mmCIF file of C-alpha atoms and ligand atoms in Angstrom:
data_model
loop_
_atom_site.group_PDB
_atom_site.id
_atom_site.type_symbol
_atom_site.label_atom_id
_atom_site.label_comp_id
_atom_site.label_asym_id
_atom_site.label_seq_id
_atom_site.Cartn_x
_atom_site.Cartn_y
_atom_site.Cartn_z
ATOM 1 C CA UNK A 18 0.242 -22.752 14.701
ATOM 2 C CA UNK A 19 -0.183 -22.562 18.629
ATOM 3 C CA UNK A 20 -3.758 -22.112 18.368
ATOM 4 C CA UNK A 21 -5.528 -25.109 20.508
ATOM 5 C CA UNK A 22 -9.319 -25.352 22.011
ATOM 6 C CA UNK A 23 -10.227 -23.751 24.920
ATOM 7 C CA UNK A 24 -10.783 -26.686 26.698
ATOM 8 C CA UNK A 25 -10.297 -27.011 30.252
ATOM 9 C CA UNK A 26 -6.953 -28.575 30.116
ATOM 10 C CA UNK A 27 -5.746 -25.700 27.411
ATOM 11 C CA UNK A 28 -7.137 -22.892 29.933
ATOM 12 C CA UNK A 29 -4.958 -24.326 32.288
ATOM 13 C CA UNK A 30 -2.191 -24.014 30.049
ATOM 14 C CA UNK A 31 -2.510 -20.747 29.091
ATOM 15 C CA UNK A 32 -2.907 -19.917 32.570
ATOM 16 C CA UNK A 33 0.343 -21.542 33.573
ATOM 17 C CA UNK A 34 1.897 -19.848 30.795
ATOM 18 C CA UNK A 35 1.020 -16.457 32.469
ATOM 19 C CA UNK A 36 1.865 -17.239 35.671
ATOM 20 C CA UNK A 37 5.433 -17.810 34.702
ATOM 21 C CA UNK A 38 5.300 -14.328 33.059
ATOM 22 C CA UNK A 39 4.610 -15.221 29.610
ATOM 23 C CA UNK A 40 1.465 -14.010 27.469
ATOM 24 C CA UNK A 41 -1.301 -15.900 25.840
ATOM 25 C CA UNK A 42 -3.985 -15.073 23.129
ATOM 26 C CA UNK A 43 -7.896 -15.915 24.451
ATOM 27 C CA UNK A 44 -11.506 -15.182 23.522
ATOM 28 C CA UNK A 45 -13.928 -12.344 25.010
ATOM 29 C CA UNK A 46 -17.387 -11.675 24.727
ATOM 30 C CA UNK A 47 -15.792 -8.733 22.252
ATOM 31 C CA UNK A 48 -12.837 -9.029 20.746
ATOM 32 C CA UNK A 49 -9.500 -11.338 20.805
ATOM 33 C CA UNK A 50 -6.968 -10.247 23.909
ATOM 34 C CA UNK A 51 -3.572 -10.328 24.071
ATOM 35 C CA UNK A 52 -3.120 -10.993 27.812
ATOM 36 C CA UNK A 53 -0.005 -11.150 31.062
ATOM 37 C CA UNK A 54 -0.467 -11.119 34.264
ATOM 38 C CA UNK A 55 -1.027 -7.286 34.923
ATOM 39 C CA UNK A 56 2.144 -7.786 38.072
ATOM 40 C CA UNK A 57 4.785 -8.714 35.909
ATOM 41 C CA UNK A 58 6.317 -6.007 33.772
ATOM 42 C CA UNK A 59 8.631 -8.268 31.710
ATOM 43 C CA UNK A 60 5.019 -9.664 30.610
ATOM 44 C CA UNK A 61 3.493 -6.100 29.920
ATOM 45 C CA UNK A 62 6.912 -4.627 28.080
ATOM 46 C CA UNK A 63 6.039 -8.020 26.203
ATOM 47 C CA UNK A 64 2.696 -7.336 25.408
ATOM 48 C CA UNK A 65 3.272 -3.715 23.636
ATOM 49 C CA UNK A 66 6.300 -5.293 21.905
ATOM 50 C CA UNK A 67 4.610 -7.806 19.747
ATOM 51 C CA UNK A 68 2.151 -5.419 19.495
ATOM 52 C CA UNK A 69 4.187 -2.966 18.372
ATOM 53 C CA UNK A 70 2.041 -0.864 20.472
ATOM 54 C CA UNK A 71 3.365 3.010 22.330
ATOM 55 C CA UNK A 72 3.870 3.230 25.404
ATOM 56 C CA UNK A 73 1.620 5.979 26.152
ATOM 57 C CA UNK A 74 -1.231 3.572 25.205
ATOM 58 C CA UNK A 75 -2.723 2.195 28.628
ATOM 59 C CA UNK A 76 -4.205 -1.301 28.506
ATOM 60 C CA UNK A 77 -7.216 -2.817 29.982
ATOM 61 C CA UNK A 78 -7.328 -4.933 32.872
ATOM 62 C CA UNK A 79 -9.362 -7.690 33.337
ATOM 63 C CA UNK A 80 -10.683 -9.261 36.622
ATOM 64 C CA UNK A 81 -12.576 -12.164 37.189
ATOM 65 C CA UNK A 82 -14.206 -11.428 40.576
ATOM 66 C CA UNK A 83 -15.564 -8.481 41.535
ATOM 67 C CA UNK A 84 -13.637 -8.088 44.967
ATOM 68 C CA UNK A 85 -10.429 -7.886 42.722
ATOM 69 C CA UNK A 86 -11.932 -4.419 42.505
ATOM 70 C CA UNK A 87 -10.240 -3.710 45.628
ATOM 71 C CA UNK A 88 -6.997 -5.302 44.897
ATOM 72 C CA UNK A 89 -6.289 -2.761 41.881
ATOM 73 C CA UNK A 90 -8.458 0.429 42.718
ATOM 74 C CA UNK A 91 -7.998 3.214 45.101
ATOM 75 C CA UNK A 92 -11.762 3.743 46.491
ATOM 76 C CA UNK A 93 -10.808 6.507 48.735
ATOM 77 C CA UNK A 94 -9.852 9.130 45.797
ATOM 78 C CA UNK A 95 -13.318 8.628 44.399
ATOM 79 C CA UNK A 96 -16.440 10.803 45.806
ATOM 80 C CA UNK A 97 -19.052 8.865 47.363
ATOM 81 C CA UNK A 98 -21.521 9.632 44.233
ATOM 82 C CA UNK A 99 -18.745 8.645 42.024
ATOM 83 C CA UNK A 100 -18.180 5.494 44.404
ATOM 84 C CA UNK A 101 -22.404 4.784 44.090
ATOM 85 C CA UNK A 102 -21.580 5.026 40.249
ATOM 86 C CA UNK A 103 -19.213 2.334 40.542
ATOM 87 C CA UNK A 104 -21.339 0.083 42.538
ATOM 88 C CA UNK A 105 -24.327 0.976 40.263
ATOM 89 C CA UNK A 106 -22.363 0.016 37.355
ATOM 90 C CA UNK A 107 -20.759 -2.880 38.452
ATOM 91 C CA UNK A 108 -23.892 -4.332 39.657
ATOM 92 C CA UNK A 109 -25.822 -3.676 36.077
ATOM 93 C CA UNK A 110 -23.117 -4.416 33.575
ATOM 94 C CA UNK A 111 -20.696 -6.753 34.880
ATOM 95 C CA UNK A 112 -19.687 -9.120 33.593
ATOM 96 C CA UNK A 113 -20.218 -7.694 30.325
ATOM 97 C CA UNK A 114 -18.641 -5.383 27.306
ATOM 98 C CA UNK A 115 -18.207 -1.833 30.172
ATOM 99 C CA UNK A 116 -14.743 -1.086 30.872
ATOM 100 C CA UNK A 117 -14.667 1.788 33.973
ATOM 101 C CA UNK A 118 -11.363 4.057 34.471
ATOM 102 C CA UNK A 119 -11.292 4.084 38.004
ATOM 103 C CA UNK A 120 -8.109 5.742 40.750
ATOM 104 C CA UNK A 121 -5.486 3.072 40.700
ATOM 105 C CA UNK A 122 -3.452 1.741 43.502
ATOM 106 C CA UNK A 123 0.299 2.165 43.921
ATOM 107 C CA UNK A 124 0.441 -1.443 43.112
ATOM 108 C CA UNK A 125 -0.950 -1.373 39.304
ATOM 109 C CA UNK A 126 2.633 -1.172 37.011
ATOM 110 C CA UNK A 127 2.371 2.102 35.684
ATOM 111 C CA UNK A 128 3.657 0.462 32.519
ATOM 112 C CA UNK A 129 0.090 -0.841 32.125
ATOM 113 C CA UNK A 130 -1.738 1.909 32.679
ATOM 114 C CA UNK A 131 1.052 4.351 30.345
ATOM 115 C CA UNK A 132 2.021 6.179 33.774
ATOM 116 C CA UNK A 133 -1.579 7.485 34.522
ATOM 117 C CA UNK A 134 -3.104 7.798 38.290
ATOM 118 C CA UNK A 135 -5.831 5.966 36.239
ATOM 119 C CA UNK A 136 -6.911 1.911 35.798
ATOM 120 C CA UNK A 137 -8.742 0.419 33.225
ATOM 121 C CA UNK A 138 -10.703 -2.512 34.575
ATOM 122 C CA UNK A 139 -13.136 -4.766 32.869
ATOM 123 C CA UNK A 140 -15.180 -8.025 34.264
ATOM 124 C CA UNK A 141 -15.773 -9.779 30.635
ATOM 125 C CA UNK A 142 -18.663 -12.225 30.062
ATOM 126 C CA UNK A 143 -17.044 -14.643 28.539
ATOM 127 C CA UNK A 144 -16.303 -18.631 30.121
ATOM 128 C CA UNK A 145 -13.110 -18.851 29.089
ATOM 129 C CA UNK A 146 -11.744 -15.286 29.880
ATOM 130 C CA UNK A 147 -13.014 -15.903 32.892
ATOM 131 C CA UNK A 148 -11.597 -19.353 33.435
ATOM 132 C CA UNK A 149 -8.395 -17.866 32.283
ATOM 133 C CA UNK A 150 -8.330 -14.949 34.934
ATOM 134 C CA UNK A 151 -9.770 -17.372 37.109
ATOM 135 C CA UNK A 152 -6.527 -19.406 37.205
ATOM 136 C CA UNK A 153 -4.060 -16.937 37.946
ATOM 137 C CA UNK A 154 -4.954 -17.214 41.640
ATOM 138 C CA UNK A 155 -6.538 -14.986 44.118
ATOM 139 C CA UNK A 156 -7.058 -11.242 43.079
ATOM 140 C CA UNK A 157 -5.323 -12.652 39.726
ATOM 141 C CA UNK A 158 -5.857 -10.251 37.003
ATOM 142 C CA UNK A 159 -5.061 -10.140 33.183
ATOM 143 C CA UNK A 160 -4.051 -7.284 31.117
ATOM 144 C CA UNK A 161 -5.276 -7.514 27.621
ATOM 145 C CA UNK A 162 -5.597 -4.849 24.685
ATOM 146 C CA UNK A 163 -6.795 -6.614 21.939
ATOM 147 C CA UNK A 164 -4.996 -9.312 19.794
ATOM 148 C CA UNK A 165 -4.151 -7.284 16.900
ATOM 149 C CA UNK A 166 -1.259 -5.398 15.727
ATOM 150 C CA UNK A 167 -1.213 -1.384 16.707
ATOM 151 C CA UNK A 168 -3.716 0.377 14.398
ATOM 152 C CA UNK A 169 -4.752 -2.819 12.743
ATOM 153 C CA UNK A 170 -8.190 -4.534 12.627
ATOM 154 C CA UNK A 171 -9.220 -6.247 15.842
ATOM 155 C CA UNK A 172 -9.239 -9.773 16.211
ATOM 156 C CA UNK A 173 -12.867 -11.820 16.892
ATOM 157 C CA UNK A 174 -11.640 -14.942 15.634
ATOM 158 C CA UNK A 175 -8.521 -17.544 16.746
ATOM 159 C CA UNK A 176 -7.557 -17.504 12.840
ATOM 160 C CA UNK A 177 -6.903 -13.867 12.825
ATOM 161 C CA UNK A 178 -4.826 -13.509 16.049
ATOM 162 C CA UNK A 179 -2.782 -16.767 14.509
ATOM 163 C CA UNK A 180 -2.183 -14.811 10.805
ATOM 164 C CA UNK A 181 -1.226 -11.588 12.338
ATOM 165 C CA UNK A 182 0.298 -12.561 15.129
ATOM 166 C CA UNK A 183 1.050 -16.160 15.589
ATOM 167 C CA UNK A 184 4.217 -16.258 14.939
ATOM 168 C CA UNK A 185 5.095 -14.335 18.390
ATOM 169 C CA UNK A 186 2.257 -15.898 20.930
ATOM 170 C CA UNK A 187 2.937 -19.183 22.241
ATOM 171 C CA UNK A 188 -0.690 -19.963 23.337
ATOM 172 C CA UNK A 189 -4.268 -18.583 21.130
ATOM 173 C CA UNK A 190 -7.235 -20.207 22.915
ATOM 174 C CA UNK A 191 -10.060 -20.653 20.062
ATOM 175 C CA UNK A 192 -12.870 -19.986 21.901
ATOM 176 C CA UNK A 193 -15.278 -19.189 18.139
ATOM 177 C CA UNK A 194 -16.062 -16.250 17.171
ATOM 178 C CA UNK A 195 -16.977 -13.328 19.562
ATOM 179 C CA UNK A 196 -20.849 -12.467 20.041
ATOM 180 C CA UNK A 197 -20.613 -9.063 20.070
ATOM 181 C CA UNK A 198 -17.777 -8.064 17.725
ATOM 182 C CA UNK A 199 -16.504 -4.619 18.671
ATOM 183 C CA UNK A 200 -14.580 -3.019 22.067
ATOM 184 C CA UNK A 201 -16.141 -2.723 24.982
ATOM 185 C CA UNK A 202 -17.191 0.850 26.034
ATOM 186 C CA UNK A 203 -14.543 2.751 28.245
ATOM 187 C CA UNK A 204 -16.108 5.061 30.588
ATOM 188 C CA UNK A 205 -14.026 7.669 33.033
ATOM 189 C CA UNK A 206 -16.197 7.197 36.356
ATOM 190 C CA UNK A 207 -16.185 10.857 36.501
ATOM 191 C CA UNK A 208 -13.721 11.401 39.370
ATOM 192 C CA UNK A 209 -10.130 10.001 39.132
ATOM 193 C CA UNK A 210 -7.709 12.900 38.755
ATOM 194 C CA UNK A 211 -7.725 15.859 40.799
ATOM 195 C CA UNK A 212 -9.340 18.778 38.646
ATOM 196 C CA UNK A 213 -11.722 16.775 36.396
ATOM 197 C CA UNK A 214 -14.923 17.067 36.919
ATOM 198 C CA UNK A 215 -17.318 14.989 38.785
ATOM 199 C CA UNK A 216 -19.357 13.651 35.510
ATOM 200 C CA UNK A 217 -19.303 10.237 34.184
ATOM 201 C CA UNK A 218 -17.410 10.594 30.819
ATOM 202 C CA UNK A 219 -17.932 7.503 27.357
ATOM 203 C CA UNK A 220 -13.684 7.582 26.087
ATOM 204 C CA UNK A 221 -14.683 4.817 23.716
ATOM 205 C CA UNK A 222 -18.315 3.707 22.964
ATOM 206 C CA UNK A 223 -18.642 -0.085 22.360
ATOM 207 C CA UNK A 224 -20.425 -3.025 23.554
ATOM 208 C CA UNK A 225 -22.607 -1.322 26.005
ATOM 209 C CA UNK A 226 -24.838 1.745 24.287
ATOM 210 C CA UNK A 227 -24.964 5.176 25.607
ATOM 211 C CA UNK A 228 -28.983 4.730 26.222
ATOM 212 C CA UNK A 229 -28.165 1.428 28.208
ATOM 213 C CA UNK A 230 -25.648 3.606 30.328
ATOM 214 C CA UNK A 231 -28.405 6.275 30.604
ATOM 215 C CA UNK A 232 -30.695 4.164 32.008
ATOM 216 C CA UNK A 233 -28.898 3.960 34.674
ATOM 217 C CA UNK A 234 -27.004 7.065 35.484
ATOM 218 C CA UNK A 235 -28.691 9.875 33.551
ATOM 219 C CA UNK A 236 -25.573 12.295 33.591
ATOM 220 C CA UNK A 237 -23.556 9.878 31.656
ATOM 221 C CA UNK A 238 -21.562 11.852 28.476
ATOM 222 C CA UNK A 239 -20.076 11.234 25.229
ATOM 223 C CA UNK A 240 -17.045 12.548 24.609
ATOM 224 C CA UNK A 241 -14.273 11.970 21.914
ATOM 225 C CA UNK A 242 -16.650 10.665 19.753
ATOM 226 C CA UNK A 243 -15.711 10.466 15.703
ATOM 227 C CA UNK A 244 -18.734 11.939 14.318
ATOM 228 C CA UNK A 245 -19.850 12.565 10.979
ATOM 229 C CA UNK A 246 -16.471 15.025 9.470
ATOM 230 C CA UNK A 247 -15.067 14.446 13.155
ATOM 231 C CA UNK A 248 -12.908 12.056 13.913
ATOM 232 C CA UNK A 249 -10.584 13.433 17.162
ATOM 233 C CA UNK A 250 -7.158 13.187 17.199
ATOM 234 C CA UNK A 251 -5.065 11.893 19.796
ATOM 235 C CA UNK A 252 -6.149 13.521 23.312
ATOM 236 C CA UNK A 253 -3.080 12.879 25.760
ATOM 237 C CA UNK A 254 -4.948 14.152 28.600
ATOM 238 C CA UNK A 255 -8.452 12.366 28.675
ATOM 239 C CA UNK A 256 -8.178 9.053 26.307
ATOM 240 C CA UNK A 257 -4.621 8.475 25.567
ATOM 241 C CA UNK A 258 -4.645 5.801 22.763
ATOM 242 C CA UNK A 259 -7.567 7.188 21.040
ATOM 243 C CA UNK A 260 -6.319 7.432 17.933
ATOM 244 C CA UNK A 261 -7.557 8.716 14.924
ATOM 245 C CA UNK A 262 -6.167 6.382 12.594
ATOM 246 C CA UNK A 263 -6.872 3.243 14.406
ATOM 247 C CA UNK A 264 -8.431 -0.302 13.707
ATOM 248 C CA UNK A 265 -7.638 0.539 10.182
ATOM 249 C CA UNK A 266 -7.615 -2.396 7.159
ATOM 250 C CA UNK A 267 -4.726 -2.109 4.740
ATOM 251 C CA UNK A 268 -6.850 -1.434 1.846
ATOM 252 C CA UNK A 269 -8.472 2.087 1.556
ATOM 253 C CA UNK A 270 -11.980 2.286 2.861
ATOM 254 C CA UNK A 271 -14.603 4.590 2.098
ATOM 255 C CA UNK A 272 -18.041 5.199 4.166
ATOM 256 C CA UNK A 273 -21.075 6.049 2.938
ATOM 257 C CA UNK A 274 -24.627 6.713 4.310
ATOM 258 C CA UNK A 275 -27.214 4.279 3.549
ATOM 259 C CA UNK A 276 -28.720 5.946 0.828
ATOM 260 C CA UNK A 277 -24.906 6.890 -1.160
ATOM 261 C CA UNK A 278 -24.663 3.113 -0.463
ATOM 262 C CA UNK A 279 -27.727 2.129 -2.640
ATOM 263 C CA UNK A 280 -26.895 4.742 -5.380
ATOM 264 C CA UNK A 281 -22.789 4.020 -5.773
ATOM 265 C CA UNK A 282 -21.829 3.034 -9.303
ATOM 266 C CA UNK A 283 -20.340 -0.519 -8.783
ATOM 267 C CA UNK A 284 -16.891 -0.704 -9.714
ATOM 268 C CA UNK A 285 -14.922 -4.068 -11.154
ATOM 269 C CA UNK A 286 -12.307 -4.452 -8.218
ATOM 270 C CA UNK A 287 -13.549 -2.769 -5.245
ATOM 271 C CA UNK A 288 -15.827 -4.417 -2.339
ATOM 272 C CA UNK A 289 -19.326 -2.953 -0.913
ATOM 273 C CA UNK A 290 -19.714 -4.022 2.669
ATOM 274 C CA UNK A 291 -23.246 -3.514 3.786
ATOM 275 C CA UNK A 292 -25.043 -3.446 7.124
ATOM 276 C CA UNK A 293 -26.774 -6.430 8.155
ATOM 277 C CA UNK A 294 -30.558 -6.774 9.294
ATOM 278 C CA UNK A 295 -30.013 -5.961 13.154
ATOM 279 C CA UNK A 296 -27.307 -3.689 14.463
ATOM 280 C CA UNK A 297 -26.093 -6.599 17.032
ATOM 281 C CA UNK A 298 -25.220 -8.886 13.596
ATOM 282 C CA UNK A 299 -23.121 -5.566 11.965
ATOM 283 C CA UNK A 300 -21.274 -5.189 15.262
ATOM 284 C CA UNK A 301 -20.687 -9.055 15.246
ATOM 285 C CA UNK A 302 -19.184 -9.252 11.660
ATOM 286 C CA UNK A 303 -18.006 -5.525 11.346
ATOM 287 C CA UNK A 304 -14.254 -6.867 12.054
ATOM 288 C CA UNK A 305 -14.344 -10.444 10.232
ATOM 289 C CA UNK A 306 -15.641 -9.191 7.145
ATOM 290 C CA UNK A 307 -13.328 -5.900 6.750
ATOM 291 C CA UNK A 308 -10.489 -8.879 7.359
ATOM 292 C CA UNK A 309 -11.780 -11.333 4.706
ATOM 293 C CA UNK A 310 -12.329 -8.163 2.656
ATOM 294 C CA UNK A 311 -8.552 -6.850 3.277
ATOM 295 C CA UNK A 312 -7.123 -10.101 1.989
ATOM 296 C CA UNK A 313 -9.459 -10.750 -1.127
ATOM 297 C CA UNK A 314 -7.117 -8.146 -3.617
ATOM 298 C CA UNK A 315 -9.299 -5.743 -3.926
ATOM 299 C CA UNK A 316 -8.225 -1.638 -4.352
ATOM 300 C CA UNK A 317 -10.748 -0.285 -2.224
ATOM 301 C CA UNK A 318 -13.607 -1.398 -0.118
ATOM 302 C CA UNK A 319 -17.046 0.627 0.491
ATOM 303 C CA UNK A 320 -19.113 0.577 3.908
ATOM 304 C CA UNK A 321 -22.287 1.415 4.509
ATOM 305 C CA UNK A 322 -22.582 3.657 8.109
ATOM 306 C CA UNK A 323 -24.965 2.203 10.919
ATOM 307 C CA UNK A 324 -27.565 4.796 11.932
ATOM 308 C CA UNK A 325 -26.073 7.028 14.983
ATOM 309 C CA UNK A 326 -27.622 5.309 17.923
ATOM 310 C CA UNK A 327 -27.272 1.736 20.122
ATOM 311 C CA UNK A 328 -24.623 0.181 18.707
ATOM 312 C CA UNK A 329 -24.831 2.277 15.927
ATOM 313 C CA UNK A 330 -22.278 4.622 17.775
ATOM 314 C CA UNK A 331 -19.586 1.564 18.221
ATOM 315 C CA UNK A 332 -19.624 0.793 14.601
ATOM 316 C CA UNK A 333 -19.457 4.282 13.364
ATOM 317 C CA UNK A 334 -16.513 4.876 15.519
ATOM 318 C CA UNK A 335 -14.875 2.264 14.575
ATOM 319 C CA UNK A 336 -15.839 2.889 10.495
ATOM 320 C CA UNK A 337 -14.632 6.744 10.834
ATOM 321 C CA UNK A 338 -11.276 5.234 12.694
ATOM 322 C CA UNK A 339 -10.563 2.534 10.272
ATOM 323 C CA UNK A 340 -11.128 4.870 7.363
ATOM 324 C CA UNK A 341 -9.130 7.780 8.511
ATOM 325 C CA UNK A 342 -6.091 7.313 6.851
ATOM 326 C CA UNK A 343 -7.510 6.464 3.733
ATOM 327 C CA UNK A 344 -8.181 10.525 4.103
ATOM 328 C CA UNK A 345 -10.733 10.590 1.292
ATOM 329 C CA UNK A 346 -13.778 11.538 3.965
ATOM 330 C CA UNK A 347 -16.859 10.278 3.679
ATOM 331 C CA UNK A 348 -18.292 11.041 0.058
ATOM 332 C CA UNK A 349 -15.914 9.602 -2.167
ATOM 333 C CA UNK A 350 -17.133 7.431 -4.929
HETATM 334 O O1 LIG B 11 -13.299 -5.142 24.577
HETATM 335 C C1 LIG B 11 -12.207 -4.747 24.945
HETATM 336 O O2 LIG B 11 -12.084 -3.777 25.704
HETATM 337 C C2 LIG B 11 -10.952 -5.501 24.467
HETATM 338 C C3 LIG B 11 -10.980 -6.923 25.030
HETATM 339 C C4 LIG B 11 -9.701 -7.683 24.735
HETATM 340 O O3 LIG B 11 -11.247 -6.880 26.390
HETATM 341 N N1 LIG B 11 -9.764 -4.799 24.829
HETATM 342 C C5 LIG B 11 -9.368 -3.643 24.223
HETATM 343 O O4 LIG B 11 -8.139 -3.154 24.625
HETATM 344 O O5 LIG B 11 -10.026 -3.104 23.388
HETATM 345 P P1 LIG B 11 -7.318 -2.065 23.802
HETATM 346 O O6 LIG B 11 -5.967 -2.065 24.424
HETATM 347 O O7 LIG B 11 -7.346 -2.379 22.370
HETATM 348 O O8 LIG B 11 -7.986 -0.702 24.128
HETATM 349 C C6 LIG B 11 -7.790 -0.122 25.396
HETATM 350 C C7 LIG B 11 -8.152 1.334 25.380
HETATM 351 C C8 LIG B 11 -6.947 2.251 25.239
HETATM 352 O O9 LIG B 11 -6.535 2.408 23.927
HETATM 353 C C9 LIG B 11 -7.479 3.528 25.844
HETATM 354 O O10 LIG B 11 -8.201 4.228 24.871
HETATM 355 C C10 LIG B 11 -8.428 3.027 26.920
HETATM 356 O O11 LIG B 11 -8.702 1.691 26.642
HETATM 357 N N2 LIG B 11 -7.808 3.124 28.255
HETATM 358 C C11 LIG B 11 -7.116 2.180 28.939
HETATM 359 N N3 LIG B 11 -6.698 2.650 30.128
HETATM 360 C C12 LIG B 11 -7.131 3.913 30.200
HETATM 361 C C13 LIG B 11 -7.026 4.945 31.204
HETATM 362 N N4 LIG B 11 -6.392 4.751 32.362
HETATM 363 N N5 LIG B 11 -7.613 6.139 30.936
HETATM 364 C C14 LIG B 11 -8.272 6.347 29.783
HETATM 365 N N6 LIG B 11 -8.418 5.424 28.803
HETATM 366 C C15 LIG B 11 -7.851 4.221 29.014
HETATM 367 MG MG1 LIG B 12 -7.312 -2.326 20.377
#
């Protein structure tokens, strides 16, 4: 198994092993990424191979420095309120679980951002990521969807990047589990194409909560959420890769409010999966325990929805997702 510790000396081999154009497993404060050095398209054509990922799925790119900002984003498409988002943003949630879709420069391989005019970028909060990114050299920066095959649960462990995809990834840093557990939010800036409008735009929620985001800049919207009966299906134009079948476990999973959860008949052979006592704790073991779940035999698995706020939001996105093609909706006993 190539999985080693994410010691110093390992970082340094992973890093190595990007720099020469290959890719390399490592820990984030969210999830697992599957990462190359976002310059080298062999590396990227790579990365959506073993992931058996489309094409028209853009990935994420993460920096390590702020500057690198500058290396990867054309500033002088954006709208000086959209710019003072940026900076705003930047400032309060970096490094941390906010990814922002910002203009990108000639010099970003379309092949990482699926053609778009668009960038991902993401500062994570995690040592080792950063270490990682760290090493690739000035204005080095690491493209990284998460560690999982397409439309399978994400990783937040070493052990499940090595059993689903081990056999194709030279290098999986084991940096423990990952604190928070699901994606970080993706947020459209508000201004990146011509024609769009000027309003800060959540693709994805995740790690950082819409009221966090609010806090800050007031104007901030959801869109593309899967709510309750409404999970969206792919949207080309806005979030390409949103999926609605996504992040899904193999065996079928049915959701269920908190109260259907306390009143379900139990049933020899299938698995109730339960919120925890904070939100923070579901988010953090939403992923591991659907995994350990989807390898214990068992012909269907239950879970309980988080209420539709913080976090909350995250998880339920990722619930509604995971159980879409299961197709039963919501109330199924
Ligand atoms: O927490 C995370 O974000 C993790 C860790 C590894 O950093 N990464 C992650 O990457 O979740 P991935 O590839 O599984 O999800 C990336 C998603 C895409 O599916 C798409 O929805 C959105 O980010 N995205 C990327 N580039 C975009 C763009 N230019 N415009 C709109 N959405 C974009
Ligand atoms: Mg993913």
């Amino acid at each position: 198994m190539p999985v080693f510790p994410a010691d110093s000396v390992h970082i340094r081999y992973a890093a190595n092993v990007l720099r020469e154009g290959g890719i390399a497993a490592f820990p984030t404060e969210t999830v697992y990424g599957l990462g190359a050095d976002v310059f080298n398209t062999d590396a990227l054509a790579r990365v959506f191979a073993v992931k058996r990922r489309p094409r028209f799925d853009p990935l994420i790119v993460h920096i390590a420095h702020r500057d690198t900002l500058d290396a990867l984003v054309d500033f002088s498409v954006l709208t000086p309120p959209a710019q003072r988002r940026v900076a705003l943003l930047a400032e309060t949630f970096w490094p941390g679980p906010l990814t922002l879709v910002l203009p990108k420069l000639p010099r970003v391989p379309g092949l990482a951002t699926a053609g778009l005019a668009t960038v991902a970028i993401r500062f994570p909060d995690h040592p080792v990521a950063l270490q990682l990114i760290g090493a690739m050299g000035e204005n080095g920066a690491v493209a990284a969807p998460s560690a999982n095959p397409f439309g399978y649960l994400s990783p937040t462990r070493a052990a499940h990047v090595a059993a689903q995809l081990g056999d194709q990834v030279p290098v999986i840093l084991d940096g423990g589990p990952c604190r928070i557990g699901v994606e970080s939010t993706v947020l459209d800036i508000g201004y990146g194409e011509s024609g769009k409008a000027d309003t800060p735009r959540i693709l994805r929620p995740g790690g950082v909560t819409l009221e966090a985001l609010r806090e800050v800049i007031p104007t901030v919207e959801i869109v593309e959420i899967a709510a309750a009966g409404n999970v969206p299906s792919h949207d080309a134009q806005s979030s390409p890769g949103l999926l609605k079948s996504h992040y899904a476990p193999t065996t079928p999973l049915y959701l269920h409010s908190r109260e259907e959860m306390r009143s379900l008949p139990k049933i020899p052979g299938h698995a109730y999966l339960y919120m925890e006592e904070t939100v923070q704790k579901s988010a953090a073991r939403l992923f591991d325990k659907l995994n350990a779940l989807d390898h214990e035999g068992y012909t269907a698995i239950h879970a309980e929805l988080a209420p539709e706020e913080g976090l909350g939001l995250a998880i339920n996105d990722r619930l509604r997702r995971a159980a879409a093609k299961t197709g039963a909706g919501q109330d199924h006993r």
